[in-house]
JSON list of N, CA and C in Angstrom, two decimals:
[
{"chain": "A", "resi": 6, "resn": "UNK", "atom": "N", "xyz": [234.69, 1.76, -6.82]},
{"chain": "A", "resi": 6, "resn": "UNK", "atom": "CA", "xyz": [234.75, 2.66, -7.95]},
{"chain": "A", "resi": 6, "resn": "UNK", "atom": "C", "xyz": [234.74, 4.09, -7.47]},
{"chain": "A", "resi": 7, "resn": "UNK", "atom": "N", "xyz": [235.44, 5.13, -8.43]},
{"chain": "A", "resi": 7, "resn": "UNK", "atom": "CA", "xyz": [235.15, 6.26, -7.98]},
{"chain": "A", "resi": 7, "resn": "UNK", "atom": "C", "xyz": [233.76, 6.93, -7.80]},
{"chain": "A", "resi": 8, "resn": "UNK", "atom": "N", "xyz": [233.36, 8.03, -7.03]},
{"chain": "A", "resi": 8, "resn": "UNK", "atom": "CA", "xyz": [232.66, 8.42, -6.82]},
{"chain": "A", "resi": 8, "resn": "UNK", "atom": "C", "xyz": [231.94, 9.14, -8.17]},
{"chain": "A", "resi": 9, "resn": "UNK", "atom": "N", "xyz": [232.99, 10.16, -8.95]},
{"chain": "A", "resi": 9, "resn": "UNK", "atom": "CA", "xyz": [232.52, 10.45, -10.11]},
{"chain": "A", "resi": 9, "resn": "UNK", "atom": "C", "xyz": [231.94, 9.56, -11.32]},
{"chain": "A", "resi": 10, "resn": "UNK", "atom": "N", "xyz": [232.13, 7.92, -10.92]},
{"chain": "A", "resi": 10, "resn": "UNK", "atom": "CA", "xyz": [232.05, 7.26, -12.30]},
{"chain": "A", "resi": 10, "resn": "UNK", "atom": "C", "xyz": [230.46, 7.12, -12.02]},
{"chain": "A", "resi": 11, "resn": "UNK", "atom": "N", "xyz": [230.22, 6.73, -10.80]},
{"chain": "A", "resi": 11, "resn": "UNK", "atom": "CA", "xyz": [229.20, 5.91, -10.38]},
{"chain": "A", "resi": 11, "resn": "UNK", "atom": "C", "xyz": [227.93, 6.88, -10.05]},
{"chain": "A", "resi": 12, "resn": "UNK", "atom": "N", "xyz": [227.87, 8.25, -10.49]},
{"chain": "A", "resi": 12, "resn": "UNK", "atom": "CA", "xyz": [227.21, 8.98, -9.69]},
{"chain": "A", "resi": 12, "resn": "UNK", "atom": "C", "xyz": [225.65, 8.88, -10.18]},
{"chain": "A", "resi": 13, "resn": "UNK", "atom": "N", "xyz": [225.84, 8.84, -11.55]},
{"chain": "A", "resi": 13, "resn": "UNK", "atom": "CA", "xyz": [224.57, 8.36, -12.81]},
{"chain": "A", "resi": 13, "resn": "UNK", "atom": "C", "xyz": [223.61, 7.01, -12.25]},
{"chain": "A", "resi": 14, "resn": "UNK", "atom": "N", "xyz": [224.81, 6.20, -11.88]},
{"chain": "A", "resi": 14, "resn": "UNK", "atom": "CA", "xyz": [224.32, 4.54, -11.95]},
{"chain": "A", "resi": 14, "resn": "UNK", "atom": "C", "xyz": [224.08, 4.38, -10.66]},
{"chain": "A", "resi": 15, "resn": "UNK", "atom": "N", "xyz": [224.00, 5.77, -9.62]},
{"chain": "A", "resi": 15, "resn": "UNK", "atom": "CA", "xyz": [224.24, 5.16, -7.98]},
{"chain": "A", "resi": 15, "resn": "UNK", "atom": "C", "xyz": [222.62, 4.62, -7.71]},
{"chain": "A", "resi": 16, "resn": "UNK", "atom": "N", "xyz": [221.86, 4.91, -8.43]},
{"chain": "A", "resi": 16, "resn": "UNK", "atom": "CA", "xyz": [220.25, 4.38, -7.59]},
{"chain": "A", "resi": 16, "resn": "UNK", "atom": "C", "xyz": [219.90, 2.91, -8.49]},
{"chain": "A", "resi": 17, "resn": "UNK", "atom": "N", "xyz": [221.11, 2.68, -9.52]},
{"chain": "A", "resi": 17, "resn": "UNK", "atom": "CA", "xyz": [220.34, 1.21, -9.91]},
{"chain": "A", "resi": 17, "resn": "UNK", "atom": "C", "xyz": [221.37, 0.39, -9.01]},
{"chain": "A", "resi": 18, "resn": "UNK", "atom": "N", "xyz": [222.91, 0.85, -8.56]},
{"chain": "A", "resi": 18, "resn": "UNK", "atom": "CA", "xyz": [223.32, -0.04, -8.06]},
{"chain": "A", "resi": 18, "resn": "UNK", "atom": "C", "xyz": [223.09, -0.15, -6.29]},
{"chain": "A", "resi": 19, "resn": "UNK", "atom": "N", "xyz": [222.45, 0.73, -6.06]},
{"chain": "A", "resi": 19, "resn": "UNK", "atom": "CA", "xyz": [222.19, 0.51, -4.67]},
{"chain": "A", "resi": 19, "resn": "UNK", "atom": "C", "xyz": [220.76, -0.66, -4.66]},
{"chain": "A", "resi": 20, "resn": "UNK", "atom": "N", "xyz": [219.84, -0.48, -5.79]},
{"chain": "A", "resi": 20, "resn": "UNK", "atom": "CA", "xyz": [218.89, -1.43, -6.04]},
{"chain": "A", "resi": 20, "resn": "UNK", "atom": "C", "xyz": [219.39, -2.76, -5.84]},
{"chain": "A", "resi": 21, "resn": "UNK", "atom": "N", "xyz": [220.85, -3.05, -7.13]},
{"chain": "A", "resi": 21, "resn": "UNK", "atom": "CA", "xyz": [221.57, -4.28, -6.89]},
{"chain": "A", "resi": 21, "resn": "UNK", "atom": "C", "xyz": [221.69, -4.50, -5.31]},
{"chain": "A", "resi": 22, "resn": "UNK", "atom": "N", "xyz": [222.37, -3.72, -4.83]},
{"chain": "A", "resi": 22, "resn": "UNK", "atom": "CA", "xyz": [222.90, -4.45, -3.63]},
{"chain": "A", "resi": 22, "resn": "UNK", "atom": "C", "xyz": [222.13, -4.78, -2.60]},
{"chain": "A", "resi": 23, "resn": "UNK", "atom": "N", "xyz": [220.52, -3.82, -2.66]},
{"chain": "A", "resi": 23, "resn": "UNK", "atom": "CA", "xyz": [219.72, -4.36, -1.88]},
{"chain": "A", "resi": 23, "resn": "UNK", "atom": "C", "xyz": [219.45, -5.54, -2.31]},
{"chain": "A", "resi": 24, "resn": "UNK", "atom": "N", "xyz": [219.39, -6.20, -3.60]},
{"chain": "A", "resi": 24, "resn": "UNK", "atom": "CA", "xyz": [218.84, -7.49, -3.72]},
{"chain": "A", "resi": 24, "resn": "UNK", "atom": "C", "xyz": [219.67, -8.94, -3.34]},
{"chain": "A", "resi": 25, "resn": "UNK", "atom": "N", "xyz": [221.28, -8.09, -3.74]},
{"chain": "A", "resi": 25, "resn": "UNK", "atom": "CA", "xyz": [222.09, -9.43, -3.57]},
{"chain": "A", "resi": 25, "resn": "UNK", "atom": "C", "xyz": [222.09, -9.27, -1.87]},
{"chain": "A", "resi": 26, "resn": "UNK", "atom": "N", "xyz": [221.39, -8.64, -1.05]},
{"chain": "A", "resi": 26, "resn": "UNK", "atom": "CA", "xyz": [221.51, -8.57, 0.40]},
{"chain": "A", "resi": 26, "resn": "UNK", "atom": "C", "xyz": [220.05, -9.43, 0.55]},
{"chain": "A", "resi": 27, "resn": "UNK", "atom": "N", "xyz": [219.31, -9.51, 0.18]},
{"chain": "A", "resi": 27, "resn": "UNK", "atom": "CA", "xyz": [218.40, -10.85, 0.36]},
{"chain": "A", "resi": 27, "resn": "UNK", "atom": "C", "xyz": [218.44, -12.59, 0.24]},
{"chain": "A", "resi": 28, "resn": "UNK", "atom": "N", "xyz": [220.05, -12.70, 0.09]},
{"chain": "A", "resi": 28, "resn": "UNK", "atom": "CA", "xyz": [220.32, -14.01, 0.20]},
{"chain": "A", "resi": 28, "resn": "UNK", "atom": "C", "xyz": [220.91, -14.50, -1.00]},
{"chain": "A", "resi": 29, "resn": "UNK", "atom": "N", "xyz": [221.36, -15.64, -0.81]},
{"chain": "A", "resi": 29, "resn": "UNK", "atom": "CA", "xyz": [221.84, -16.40, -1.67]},
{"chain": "A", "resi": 29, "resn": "UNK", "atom": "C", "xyz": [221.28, -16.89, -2.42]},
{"chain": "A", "resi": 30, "resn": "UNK", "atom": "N", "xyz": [219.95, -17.67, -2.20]},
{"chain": "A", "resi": 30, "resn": "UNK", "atom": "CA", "xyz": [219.38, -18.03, -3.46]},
{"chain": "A", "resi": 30, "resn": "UNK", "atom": "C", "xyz": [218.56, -16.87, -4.46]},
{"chain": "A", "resi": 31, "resn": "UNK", "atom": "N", "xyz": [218.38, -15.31, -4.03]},
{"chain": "A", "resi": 31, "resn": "UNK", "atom": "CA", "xyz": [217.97, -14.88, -4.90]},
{"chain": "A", "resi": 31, "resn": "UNK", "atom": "C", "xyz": [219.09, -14.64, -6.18]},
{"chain": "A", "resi": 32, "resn": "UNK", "atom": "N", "xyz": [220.41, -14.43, -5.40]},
{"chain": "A", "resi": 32, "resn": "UNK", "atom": "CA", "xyz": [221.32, -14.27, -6.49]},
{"chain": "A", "resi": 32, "resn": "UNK", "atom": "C", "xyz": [221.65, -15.58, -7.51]},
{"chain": "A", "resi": 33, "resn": "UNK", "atom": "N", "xyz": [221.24, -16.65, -6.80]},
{"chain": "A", "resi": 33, "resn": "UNK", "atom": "CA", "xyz": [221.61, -18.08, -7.93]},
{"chain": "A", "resi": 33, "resn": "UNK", "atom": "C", "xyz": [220.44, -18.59, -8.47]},
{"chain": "A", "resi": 34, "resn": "UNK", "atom": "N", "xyz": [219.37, -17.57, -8.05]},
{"chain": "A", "resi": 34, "resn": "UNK", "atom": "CA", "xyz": [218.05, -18.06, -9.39]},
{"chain": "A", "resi": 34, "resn": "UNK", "atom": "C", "xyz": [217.71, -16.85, -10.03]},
{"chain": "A", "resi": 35, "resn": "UNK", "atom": "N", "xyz": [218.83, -15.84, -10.07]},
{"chain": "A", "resi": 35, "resn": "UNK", "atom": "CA", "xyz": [218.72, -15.16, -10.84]},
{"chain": "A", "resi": 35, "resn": "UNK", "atom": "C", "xyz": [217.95, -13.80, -11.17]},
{"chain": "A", "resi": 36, "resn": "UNK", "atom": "N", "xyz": [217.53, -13.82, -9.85]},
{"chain": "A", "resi": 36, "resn": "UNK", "atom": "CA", "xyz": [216.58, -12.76, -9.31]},
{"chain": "A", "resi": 36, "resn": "UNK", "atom": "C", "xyz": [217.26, -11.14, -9.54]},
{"chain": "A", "resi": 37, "resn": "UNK", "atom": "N", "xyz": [218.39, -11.34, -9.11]},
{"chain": "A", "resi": 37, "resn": "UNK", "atom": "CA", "xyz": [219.06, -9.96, -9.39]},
{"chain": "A", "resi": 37, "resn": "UNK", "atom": "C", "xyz": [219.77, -9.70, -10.68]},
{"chain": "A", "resi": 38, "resn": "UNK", "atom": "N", "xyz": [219.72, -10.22, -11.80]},
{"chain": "A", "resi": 38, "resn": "UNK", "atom": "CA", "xyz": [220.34, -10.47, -13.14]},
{"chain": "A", "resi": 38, "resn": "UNK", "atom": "C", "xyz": [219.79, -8.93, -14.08]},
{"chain": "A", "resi": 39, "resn": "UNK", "atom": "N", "xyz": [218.49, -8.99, -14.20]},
{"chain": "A", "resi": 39, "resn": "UNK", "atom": "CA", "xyz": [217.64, -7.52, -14.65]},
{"chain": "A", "resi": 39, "resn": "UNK", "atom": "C", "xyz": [218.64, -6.57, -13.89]},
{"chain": "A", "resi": 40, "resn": "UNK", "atom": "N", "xyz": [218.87, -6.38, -13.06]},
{"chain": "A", "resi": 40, "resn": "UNK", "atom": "CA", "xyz": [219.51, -5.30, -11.91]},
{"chain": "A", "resi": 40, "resn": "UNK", "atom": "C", "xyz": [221.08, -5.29, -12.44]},
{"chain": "A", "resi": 41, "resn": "UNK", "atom": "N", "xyz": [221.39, -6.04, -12.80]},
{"chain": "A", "resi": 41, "resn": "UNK", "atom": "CA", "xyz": [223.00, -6.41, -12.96]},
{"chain": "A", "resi": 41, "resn": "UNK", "atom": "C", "xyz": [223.38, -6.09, -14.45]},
{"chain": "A", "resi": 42, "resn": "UNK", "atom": "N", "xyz": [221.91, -6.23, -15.50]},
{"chain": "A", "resi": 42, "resn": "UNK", "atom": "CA", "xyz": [222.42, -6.20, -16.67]},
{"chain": "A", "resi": 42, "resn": "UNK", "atom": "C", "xyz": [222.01, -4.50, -17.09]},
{"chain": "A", "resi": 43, "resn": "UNK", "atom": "N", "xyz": [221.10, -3.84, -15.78]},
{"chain": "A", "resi": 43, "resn": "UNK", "atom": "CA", "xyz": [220.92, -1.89, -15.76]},
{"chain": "A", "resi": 43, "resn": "UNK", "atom": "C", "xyz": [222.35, -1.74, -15.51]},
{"chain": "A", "resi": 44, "resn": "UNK", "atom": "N", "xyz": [222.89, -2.29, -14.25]},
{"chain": "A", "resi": 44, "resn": "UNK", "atom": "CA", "xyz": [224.00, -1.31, -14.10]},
{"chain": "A", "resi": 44, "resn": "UNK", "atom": "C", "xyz": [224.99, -1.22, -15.23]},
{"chain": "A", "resi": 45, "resn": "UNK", "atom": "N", "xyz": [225.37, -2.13, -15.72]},
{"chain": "A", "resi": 45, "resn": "UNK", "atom": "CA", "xyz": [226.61, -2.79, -16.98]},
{"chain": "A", "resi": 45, "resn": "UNK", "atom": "C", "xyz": [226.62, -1.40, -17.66]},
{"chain": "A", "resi": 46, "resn": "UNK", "atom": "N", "xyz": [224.79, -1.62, -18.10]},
{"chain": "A", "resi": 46, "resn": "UNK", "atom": "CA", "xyz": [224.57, -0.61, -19.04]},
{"chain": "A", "resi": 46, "resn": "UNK", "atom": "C", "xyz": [224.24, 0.68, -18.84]},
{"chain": "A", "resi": 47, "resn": "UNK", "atom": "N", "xyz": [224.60, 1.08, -17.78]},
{"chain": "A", "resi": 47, "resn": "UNK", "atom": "CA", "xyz": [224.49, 2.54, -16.95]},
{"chain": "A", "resi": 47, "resn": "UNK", "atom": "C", "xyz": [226.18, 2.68, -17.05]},
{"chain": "A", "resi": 48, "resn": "UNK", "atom": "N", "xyz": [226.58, 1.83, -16.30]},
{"chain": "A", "resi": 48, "resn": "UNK", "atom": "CA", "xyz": [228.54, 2.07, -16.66]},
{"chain": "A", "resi": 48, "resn": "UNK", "atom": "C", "xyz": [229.10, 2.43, -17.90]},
{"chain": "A", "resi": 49, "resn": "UNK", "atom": "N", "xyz": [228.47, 1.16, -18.82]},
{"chain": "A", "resi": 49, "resn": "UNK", "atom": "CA", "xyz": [228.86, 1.21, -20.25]},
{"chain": "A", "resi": 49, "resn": "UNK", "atom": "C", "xyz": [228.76, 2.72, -20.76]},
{"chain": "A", "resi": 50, "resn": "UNK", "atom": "N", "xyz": [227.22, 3.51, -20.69]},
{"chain": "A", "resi": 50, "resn": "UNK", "atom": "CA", "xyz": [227.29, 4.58, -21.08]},
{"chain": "A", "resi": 50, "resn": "UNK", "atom": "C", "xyz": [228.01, 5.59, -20.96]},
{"chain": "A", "resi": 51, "resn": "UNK", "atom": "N", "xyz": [228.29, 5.56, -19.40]},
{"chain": "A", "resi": 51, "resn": "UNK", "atom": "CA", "xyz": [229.42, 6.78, -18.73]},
{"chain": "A", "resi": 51, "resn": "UNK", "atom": "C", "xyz": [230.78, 6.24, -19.24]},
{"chain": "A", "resi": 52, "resn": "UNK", "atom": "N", "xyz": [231.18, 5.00, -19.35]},
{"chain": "A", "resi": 52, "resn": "UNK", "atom": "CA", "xyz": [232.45, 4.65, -19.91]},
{"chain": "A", "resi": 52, "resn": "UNK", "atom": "C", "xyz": [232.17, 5.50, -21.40]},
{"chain": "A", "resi": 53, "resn": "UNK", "atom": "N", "xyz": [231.72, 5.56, -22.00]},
{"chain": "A", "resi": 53, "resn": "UNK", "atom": "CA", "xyz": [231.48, 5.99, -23.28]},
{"chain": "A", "resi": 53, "resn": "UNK", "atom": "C", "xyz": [231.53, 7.28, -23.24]},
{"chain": "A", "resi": 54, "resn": "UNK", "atom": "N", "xyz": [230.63, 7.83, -22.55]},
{"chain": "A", "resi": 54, "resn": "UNK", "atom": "CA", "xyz": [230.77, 9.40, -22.71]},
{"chain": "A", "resi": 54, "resn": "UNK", "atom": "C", "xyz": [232.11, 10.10, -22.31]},
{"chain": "A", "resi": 55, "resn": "UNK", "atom": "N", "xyz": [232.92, 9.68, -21.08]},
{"chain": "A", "resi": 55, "resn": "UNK", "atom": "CA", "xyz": [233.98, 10.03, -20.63]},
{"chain": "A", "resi": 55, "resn": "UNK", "atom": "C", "xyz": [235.18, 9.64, -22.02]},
{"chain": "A", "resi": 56, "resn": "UNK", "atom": "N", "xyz": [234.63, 8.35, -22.77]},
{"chain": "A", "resi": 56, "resn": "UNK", "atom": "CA", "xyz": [235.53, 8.35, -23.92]},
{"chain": "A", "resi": 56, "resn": "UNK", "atom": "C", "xyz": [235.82, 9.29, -24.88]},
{"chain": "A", "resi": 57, "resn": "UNK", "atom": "N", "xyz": [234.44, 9.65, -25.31]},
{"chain": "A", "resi": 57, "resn": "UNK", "atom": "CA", "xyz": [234.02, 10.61, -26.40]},
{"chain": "A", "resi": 57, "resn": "UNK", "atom": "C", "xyz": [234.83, 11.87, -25.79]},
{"chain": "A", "resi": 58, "resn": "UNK", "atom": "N", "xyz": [234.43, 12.47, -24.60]},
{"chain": "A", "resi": 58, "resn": "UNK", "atom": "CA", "xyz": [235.19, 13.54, -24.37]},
{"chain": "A", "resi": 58, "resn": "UNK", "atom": "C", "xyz": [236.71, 13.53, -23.69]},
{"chain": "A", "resi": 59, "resn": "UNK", "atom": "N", "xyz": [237.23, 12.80, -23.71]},
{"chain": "A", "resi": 59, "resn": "UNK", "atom": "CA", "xyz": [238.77, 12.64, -23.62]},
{"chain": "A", "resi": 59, "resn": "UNK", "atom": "C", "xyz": [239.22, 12.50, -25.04]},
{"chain": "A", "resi": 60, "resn": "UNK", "atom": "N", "xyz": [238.64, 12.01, -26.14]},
{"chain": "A", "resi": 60, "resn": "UNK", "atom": "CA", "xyz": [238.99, 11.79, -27.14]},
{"chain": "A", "resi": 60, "resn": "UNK", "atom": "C", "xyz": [238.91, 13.44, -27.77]},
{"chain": "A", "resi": 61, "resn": "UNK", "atom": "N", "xyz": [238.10, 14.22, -27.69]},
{"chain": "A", "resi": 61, "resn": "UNK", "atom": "CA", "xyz": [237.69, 15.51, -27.92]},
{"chain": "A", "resi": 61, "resn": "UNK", "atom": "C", "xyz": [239.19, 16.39, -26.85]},
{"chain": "A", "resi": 62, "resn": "UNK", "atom": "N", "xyz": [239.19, 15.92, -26.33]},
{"chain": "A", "resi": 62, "resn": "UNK", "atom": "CA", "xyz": [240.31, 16.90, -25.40]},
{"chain": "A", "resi": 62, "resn": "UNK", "atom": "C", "xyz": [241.74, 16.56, -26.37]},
{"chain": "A", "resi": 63, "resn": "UNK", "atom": "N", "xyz": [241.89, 15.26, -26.65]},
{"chain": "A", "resi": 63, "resn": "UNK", "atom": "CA", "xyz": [243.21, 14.79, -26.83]},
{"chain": "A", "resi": 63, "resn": "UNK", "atom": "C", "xyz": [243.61, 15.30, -28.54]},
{"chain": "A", "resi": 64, "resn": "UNK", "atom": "N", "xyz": [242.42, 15.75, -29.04]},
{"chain": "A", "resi": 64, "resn": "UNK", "atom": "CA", "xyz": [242.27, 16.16, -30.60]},
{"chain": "A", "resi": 64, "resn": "UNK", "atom": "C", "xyz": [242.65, 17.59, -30.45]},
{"chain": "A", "resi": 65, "resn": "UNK", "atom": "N", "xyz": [241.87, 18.50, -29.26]},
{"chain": "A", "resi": 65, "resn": "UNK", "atom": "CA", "xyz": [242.06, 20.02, -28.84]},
{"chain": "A", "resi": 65, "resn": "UNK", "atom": "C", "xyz": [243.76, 20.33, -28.47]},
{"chain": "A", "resi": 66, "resn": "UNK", "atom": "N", "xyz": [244.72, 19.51, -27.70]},
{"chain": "A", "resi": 66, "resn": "UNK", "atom": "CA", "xyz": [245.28, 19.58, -27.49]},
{"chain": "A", "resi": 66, "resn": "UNK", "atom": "C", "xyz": [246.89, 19.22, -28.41]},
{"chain": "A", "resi": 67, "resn": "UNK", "atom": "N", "xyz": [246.51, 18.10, -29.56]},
{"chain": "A", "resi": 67, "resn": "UNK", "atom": "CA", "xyz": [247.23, 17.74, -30.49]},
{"chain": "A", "resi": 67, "resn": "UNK", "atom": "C", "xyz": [246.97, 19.37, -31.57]},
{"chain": "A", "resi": 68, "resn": "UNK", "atom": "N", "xyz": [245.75, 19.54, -31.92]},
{"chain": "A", "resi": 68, "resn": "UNK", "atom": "CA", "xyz": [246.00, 20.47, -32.81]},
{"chain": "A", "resi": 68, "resn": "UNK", "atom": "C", "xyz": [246.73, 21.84, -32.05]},
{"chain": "A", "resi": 69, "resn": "UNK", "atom": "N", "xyz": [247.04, 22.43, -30.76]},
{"chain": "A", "resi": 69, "resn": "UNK", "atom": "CA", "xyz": [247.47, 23.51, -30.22]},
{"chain": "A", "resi": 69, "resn": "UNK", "atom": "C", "xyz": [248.68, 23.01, -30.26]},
{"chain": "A", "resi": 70, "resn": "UNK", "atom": "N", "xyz": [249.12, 21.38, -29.80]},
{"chain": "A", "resi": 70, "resn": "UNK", "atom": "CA", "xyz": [250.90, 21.76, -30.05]},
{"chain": "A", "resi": 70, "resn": "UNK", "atom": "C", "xyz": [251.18, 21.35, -31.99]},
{"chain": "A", "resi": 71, "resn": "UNK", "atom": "N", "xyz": [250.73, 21.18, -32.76]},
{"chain": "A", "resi": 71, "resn": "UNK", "atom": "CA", "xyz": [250.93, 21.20, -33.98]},
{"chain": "A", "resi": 71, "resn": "UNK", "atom": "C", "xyz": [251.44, 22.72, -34.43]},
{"chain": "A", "resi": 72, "resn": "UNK", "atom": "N", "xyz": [250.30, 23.50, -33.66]},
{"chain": "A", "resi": 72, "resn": "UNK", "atom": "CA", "xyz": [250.07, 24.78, -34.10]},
{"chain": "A", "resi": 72, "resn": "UNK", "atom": "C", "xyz": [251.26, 25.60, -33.31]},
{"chain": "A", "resi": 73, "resn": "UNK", "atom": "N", "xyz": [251.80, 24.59, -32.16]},
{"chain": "A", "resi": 73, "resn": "UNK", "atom": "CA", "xyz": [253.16, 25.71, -31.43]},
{"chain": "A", "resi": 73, "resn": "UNK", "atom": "C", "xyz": [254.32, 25.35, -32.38]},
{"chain": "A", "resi": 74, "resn": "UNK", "atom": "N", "xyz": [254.32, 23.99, -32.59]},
{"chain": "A", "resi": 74, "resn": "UNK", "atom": "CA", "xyz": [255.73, 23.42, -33.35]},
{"chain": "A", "resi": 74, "resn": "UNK", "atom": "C", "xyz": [255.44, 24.03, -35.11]},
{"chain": "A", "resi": 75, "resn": "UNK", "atom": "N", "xyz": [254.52, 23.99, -35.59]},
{"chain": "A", "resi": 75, "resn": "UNK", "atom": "CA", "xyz": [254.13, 25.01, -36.77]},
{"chain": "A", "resi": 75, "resn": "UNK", "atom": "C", "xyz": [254.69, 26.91, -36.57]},
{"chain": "A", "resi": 76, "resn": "UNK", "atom": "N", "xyz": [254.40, 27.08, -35.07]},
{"chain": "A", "resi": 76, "resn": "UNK", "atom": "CA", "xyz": [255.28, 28.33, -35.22]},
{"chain": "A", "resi": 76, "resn": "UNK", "atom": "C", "xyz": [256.25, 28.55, -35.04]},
{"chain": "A", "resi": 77, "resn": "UNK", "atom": "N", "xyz": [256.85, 27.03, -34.17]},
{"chain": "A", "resi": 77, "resn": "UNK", "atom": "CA", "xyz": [258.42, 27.02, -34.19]},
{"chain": "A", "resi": 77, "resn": "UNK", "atom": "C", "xyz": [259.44, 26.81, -35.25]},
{"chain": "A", "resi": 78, "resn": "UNK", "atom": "N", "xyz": [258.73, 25.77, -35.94]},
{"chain": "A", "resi": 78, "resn": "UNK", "atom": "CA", "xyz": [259.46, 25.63, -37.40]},
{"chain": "A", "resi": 78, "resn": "UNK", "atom": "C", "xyz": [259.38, 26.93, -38.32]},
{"chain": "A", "resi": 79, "resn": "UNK", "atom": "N", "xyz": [258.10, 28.08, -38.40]},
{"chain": "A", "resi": 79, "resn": "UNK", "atom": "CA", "xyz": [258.57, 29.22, -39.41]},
{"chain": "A", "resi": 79, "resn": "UNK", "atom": "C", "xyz": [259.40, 30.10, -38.64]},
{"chain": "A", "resi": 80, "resn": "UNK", "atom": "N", "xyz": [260.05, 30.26, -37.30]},
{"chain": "A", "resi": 80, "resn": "UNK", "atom": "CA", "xyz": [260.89, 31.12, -36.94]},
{"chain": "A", "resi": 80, "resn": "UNK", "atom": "C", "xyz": [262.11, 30.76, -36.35]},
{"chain": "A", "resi": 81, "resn": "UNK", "atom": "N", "xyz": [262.27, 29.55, -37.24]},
{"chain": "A", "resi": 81, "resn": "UNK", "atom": "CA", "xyz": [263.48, 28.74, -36.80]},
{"chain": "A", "resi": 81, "resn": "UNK", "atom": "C", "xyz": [264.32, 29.31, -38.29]}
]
């Protein structure tokens, strides 16, 4: 993943990986699952926020060319 996505979530997923680095059976009894279901929801959030504000950019940028083709059409 990029560096920017992960920068929030980097100390729960380094937690993960220390745990899935203790073996195999901690990961198949489930030992690292708590750890797995922080990060989701550390991602999830930044997926979200990066939504919210791309969605905010893409609204800023629709209303400025409305507003160029609005001045192209009265001096056409």
């Amino acid at each position: 993943m990029a560096d920017h996505v992960v920068q929030g979530c980097e100390e729960i997923m380094t937690a993960l990986d220390e745990c899935h680095a203790k073996g195999f059976l901690w990961k198949c009894m489930g030992m690292c699952s708590g750890l797995k279901t922080e990060v989701n929801k550390c991602l999830r959030a930044e997926r979200v926020e990066r939504t919210v504000k791309n969605r905010e950019e893409a609204k800023e940028k629709r209303a400025k060319m409305k507003a160029i083709w609005a001045d192209i059409d009265a001096n056409s």
